[in-house]
Short mmCIF file of C-alpha atoms and ligand atoms in Angstrom, two decimals:
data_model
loop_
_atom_site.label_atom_id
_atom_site.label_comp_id
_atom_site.label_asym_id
_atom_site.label_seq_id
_atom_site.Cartn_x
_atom_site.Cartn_y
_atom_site.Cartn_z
CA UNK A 1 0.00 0.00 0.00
CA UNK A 2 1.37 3.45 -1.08
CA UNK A 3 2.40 5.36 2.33
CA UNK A 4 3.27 8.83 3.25
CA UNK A 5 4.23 10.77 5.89
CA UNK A 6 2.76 13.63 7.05
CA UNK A 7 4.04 16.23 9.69
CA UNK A 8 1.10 17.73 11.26
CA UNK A 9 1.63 21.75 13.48
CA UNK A 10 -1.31 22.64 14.46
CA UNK A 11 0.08 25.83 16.00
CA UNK A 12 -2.22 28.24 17.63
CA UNK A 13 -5.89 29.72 17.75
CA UNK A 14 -7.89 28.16 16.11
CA UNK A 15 -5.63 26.10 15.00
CA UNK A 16 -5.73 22.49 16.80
CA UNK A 17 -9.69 22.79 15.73
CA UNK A 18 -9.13 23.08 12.26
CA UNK A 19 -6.18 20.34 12.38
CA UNK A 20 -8.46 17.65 14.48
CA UNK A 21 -11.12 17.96 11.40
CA UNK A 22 -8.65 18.06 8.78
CA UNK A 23 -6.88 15.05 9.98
CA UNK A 24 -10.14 12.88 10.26
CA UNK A 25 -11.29 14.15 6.86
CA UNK A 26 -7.54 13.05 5.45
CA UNK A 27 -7.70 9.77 7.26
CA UNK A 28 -11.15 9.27 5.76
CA UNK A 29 -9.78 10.12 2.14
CA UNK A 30 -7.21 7.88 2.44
CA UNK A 31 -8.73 4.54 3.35
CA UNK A 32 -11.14 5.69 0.90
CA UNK A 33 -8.75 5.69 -1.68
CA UNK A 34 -6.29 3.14 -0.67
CA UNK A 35 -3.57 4.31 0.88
CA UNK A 36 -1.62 5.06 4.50
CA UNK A 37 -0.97 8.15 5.74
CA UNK A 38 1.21 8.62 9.14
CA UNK A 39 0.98 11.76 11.10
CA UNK A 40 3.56 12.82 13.27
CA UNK A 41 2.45 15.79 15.38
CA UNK A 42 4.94 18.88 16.19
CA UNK A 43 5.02 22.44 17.82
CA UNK A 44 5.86 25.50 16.43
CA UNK A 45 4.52 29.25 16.95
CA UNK A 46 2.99 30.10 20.15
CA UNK A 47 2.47 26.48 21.66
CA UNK A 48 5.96 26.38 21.26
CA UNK A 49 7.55 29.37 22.52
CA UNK A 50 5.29 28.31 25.46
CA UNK A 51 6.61 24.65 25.81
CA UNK A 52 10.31 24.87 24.54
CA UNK A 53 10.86 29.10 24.62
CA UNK A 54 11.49 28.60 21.01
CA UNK A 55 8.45 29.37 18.39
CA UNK A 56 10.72 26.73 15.96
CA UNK A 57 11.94 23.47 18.00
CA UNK A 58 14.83 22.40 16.38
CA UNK A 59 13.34 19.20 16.77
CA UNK A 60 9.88 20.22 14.55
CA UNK A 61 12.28 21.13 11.63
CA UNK A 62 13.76 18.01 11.75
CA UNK A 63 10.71 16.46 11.51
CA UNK A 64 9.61 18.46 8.85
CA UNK A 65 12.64 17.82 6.96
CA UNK A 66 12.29 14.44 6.91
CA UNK A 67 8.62 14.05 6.34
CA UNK A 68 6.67 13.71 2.78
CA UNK A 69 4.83 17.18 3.44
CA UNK A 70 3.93 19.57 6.45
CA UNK A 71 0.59 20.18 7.03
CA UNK A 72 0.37 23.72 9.42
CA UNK A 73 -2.99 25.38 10.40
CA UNK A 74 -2.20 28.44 11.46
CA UNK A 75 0.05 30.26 14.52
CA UNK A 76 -0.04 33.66 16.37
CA UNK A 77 -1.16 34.90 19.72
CA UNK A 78 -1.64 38.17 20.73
CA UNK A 79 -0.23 36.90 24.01
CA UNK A 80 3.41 37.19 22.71
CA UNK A 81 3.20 40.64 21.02
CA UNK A 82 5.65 42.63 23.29
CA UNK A 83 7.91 40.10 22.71
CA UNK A 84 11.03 40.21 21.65
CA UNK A 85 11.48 39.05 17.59
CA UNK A 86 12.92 36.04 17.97
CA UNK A 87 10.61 34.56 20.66
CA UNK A 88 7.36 35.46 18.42
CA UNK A 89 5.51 32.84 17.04
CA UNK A 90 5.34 34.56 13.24
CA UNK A 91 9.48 34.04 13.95
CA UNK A 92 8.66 30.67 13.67
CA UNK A 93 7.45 30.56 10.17
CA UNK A 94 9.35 32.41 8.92
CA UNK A 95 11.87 30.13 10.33
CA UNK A 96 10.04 27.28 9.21
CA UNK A 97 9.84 28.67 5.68
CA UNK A 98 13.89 29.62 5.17
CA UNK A 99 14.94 26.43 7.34
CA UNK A 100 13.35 24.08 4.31
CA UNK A 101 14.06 26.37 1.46
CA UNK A 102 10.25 27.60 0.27
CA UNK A 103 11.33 30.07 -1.42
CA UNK A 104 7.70 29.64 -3.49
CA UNK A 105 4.53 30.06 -2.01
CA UNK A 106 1.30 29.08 -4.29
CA UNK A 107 -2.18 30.87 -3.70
CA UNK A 108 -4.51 29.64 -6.10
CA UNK A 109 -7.91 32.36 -5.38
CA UNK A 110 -11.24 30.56 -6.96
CA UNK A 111 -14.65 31.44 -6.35
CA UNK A 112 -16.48 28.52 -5.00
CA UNK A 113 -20.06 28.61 -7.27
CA UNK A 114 -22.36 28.60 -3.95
CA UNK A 115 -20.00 31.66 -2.37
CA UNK A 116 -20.58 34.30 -5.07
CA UNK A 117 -22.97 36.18 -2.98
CA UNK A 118 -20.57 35.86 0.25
CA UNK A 119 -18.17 37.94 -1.44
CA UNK A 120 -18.31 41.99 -0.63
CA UNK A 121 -17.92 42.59 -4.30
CA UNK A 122 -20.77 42.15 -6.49
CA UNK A 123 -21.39 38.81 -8.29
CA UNK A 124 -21.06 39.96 -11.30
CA UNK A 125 -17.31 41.26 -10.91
CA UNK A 126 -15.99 38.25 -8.77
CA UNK A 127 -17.73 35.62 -11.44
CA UNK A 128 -15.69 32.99 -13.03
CA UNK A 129 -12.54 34.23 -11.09
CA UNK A 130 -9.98 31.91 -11.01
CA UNK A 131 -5.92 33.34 -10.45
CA UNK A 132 -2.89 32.14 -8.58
CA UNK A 133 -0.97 34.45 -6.75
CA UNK A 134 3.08 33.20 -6.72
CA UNK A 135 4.36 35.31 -4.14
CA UNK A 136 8.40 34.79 -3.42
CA UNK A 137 8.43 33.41 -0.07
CA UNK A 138 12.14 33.28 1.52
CA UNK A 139 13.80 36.92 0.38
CA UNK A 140 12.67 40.66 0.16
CA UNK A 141 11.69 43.08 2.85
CA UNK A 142 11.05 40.06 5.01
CA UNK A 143 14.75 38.58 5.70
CA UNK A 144 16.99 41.35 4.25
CA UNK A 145 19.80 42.52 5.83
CA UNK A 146 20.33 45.18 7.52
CA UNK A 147 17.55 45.68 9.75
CA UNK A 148 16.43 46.37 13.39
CA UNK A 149 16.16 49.39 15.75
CA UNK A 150 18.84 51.74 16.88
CA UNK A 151 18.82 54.62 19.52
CA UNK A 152 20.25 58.11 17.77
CA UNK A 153 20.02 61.64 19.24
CA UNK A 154 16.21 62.32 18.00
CA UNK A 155 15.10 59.01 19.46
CA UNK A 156 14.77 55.60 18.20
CA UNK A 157 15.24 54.44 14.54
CA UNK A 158 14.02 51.42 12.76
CA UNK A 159 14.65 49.66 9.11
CA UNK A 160 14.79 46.71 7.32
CA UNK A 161 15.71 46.18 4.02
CA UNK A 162 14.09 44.94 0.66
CA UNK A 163 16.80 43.19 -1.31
CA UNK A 164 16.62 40.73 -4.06
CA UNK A 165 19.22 39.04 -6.28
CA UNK A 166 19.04 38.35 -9.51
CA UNK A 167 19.35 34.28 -9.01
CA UNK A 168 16.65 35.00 -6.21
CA UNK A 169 14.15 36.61 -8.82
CA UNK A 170 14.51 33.80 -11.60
CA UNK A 171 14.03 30.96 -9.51
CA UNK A 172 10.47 32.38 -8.66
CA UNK A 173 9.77 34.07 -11.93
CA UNK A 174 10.43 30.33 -13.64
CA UNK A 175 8.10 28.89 -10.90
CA UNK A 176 5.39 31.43 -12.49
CA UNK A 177 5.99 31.09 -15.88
CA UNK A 178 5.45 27.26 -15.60
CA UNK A 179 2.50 27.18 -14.08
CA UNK A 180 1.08 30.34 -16.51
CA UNK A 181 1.89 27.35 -19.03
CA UNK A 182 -0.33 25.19 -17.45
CA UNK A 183 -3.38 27.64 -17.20
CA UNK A 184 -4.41 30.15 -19.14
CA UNK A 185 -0.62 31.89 -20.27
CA UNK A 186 -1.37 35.26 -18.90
CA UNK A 187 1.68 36.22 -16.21
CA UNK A 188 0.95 40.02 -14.66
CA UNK A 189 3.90 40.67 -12.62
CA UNK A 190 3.56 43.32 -9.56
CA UNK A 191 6.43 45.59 -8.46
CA UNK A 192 7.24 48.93 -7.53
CA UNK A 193 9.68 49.89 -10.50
CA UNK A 194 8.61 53.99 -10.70
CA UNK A 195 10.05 54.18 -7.08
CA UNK A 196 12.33 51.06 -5.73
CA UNK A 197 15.77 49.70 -7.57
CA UNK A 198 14.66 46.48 -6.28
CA UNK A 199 11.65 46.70 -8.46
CA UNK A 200 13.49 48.14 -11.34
CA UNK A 201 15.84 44.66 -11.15
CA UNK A 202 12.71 42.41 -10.78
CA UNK A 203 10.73 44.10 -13.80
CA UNK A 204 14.59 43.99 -16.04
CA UNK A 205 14.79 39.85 -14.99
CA UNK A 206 10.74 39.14 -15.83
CA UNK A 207 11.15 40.90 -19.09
CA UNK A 208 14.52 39.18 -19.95
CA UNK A 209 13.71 35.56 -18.94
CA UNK A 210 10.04 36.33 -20.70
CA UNK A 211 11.81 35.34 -24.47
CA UNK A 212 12.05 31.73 -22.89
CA UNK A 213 8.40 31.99 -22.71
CA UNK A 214 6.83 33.10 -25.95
CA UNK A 215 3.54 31.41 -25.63
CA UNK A 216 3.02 33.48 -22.27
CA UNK A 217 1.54 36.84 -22.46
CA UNK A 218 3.41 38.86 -19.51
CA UNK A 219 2.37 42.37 -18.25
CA UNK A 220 3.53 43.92 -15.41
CA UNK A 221 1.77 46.42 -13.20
CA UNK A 222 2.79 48.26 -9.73
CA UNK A 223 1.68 47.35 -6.86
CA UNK A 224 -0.87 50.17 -6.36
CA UNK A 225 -2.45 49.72 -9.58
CA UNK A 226 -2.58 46.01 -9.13
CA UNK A 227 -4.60 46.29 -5.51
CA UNK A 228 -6.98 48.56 -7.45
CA UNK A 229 -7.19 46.19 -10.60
CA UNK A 230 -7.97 43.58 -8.35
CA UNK A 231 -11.44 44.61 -6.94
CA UNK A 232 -12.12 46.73 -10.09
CA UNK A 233 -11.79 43.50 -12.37
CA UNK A 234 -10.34 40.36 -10.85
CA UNK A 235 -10.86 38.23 -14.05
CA UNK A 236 -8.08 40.19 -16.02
CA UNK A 237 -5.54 37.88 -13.72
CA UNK A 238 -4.50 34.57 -14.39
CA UNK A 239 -0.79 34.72 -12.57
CA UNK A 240 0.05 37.15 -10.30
CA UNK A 241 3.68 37.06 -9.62
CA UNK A 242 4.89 39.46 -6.59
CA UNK A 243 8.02 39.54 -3.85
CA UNK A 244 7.45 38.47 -0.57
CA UNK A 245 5.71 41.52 0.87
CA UNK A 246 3.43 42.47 -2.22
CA UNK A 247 2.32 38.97 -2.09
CA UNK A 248 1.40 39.13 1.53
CA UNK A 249 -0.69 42.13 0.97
CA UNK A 250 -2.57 40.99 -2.28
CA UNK A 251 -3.19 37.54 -0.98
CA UNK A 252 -5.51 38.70 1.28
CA UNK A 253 -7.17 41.53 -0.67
CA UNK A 254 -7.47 38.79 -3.01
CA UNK A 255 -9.08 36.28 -0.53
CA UNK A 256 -12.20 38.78 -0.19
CA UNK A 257 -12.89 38.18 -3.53
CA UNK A 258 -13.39 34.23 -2.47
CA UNK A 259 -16.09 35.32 0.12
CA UNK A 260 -14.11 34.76 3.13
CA UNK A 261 -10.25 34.16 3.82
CA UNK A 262 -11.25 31.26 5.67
CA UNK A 263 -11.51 29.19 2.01
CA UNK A 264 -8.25 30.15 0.94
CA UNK A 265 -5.32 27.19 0.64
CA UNK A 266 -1.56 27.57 -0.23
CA UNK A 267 1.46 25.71 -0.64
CA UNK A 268 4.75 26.52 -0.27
CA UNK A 269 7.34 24.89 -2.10
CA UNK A 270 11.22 24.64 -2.72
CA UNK A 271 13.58 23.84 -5.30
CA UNK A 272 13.15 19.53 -3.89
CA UNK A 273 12.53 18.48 -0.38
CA UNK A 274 9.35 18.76 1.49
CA UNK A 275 6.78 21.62 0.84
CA UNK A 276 4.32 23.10 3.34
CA UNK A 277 0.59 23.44 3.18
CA UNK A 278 -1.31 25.66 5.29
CA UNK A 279 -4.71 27.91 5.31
CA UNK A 280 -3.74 31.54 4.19
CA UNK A 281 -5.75 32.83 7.22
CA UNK A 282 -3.98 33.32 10.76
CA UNK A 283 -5.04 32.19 14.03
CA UNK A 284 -8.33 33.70 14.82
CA UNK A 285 -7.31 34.39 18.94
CA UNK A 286 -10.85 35.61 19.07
CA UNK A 287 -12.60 32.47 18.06
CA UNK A 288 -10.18 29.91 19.56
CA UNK A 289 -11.84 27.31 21.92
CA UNK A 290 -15.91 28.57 20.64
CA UNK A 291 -15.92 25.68 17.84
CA UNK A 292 -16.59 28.65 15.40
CA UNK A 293 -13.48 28.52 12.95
CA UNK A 294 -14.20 27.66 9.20
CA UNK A 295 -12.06 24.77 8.12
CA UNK A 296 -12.27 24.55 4.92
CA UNK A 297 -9.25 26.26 4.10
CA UNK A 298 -7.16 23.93 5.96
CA UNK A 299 -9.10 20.90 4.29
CA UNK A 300 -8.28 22.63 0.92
CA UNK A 301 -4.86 23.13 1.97
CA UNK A 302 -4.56 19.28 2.38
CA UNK A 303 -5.56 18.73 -0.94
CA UNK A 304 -3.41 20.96 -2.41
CA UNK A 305 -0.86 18.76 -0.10
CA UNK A 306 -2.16 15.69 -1.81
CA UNK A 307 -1.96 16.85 -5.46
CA UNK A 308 1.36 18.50 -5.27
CA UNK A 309 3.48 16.49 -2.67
CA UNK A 310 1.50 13.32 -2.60
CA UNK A 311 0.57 12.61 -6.40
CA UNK A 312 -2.99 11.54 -4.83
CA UNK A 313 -4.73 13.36 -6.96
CA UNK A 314 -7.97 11.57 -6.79
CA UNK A 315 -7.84 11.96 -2.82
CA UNK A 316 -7.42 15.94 -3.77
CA UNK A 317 -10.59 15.51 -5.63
CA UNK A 318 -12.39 14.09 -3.09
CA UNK A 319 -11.79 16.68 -0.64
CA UNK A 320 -12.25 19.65 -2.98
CA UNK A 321 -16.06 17.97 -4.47
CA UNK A 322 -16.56 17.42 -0.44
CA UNK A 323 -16.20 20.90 0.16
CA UNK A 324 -18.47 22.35 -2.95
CA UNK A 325 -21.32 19.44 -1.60
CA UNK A 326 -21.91 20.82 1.50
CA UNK A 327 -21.17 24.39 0.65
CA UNK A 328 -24.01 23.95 -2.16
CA UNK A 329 -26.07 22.02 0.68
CA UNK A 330 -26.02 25.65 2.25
CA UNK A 331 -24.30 24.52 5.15
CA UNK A 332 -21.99 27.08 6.34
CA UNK A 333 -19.52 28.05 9.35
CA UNK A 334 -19.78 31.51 10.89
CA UNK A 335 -17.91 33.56 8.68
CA UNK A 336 -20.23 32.92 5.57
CA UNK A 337 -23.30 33.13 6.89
CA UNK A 338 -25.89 34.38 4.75
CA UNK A 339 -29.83 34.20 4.80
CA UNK A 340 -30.83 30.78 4.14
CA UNK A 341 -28.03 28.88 5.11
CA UNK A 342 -27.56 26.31 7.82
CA UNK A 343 -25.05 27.56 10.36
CA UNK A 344 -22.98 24.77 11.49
CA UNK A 345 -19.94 25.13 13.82
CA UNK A 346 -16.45 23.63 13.60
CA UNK A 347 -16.65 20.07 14.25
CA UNK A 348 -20.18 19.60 12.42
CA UNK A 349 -18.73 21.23 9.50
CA UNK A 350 -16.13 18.22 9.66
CA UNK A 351 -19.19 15.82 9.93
CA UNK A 352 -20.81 17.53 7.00
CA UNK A 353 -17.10 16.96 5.10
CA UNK A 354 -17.04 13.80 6.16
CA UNK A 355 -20.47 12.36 5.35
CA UNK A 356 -19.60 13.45 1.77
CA UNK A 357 -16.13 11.04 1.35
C1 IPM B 1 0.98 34.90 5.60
C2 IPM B 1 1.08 35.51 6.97
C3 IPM B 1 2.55 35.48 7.41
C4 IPM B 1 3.32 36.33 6.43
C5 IPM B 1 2.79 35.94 8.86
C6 IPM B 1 1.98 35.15 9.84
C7 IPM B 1 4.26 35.90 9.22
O1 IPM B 1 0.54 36.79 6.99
O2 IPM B 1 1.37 33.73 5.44
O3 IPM B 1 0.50 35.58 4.69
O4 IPM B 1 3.39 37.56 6.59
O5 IPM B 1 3.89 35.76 5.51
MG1 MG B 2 -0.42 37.33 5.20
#
């Protein structure tokens, strides 16, 4: 029987909710389609930093480095904001993120049919939207050097530093022109070339590496523009390729579009080795514990696990179709919740799921 092994962080928040219904719904999948799946559990983020003082456990790397895939739900906790910024639990993502080399991070935005009137926009703008944001994961503003505070004579300074090289830019920029080949061969790529060198280097190595390409059709816009474009007409996008820090930003402007960022998966992938899979949504502090949290995104997550990393694509199916049944079954979790819709908690969303495998 075809085996894999899974390292499971279910973090913070809301997080061990969304894992314990994302694991049954995975161990459901698999029996369903005939294979094992072996889930080793590990800290990281808050739970961490309260366990071991460290928000990444040497030992939960490890893990992950060894394992098939790494499933994550979600970490943060207000509880640690004074902190200092190596004992916060966003430390240990990003951690998690440079220590296995996921340098590309995958956010496929599609509107789920019975969500177009959860959306804030209006159905007829959000319709038929279907785009990938590839947002560099391990570089830019995020890990350049230098950065950090320092005391002067007019008080306090603070800076960090949005750098990217050349071999840094092409390794994502291939990422998105191969998967523009597999879709619809429209690449837009977002930068901030009118103001930042940085962006002026990114926009010189997309338009360079873009006569390898000739069947893809590549714009670029800046960033501003693109957060307008986006609400003003979504469908124009088929690949949105942006550094680390655009990418953060315009993933979740472009979650809205989806209804509610509590749908949205990713993946996050290196060069070989493990990738990670996790919700694009944080750790809800305020709902943690009230059975409230929307799943889905995890369980969408996992089947992004099991297309990319797994090669179970039929599994993948499975949990995608389960997730359109009981959405069209108007059965939804607190953050959709419309008129005329069944309002279902947590672990009886999981039911729902499961009921449908
Ligand atoms: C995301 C999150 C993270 C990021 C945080 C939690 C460090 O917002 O994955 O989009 O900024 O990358
Ligand atoms: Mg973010």
């Amino acid at each position: 029987m075809r085996q894999h092994h899974i390292v499971l962080l279910p973090g913070d928040g809301i997080g061990p909710e969304i894992t314990a219904v994302t694991k049954s719904l995975l161990e459901a999948i698999s029996k369903k389609h005939g294979f094992e799946l072996f889930f080793d559990e590990h800290l990281i983020g808050g739970a961490a930093i309260n366990a071991t003082n460290s928000p990444l456990p040497e030992s939960t790397l490890e893990a992950c480095k060894k394992s098939d895939a790494v499933l994550l739900a979600a970490i943060g906790d207000p509880k640690f904001d004074q902190n200092p910024r190596e004992k916060k639990p966003e430390t240990g993502l990003l951690q998690l993120r440079a220590g296995l080399e996921l340098f590309a991070n995958l956010r496929p935005v599609q509107i789920r049919p019975a969500l177009i009137d959860s959306s804030s926009l209006k159905s007829e703008v959000i319709e038929g939207v279907d785009l990938m944001v590839v947002r560099e994961l391990t570089g830019g503003i995020y890990f350049g050097d230098p950065k950090g505070r320092i005391k002067t004579n007019e008080g306090e300074r603070a800076f960090n530093t949005m750098s990217y090289s050349q071999k840094e830019i092409d390794r994502i920029a291939e990422v998105a022109f191969d998967i523009a080949k597999s879709r619809r061969k429209k690449l837009c790529s977002v930068d901030k070339a009118n103001v930042l060198d940085v962006s002026q280097l990114w926009r010189e190595r997309i338009e360079s590496l873009s006569t390898n390409y000739e069947d893809i059709d590549v714009s670029h816009l800046y960033v501003d523009n693109a957060a307008m474009q986006l609400i003003k007409d979504p469908r124009q996008f088929d690949v949105l390729l942006t550094s680390n820090l655009f990418g953060d930003i315009l993933s979740d402007e472009a979650a809205m579009l989806s209804g509610s960022i509590g749908m949205l998966p990713s993946a996050s992938l290196g060069s070989n080795g493990p990738g990670l899979f996790e919700p694009v949504h944080g750790s809800a502090p305020d709902l943690a514990g009230l059975d409230q949290a929307n799943p889905m995104a995890m369980i969408l997550s996992a089947a992004m696990m099991l297309r990319i990393a797994l090669k179970e694509s039929k599994a993948a199916d499975g949990l995608e179709r389960a997730v359109d049944n009981v959405l069209a079954a108007g059965l939804r979790t607190n953050d959709l919740k419309q008129k005329g819709t069944t309002q279902l908690g947590c672990m009886d969303m999981g039911n729902a799921l499961l009921k449908e495998i």
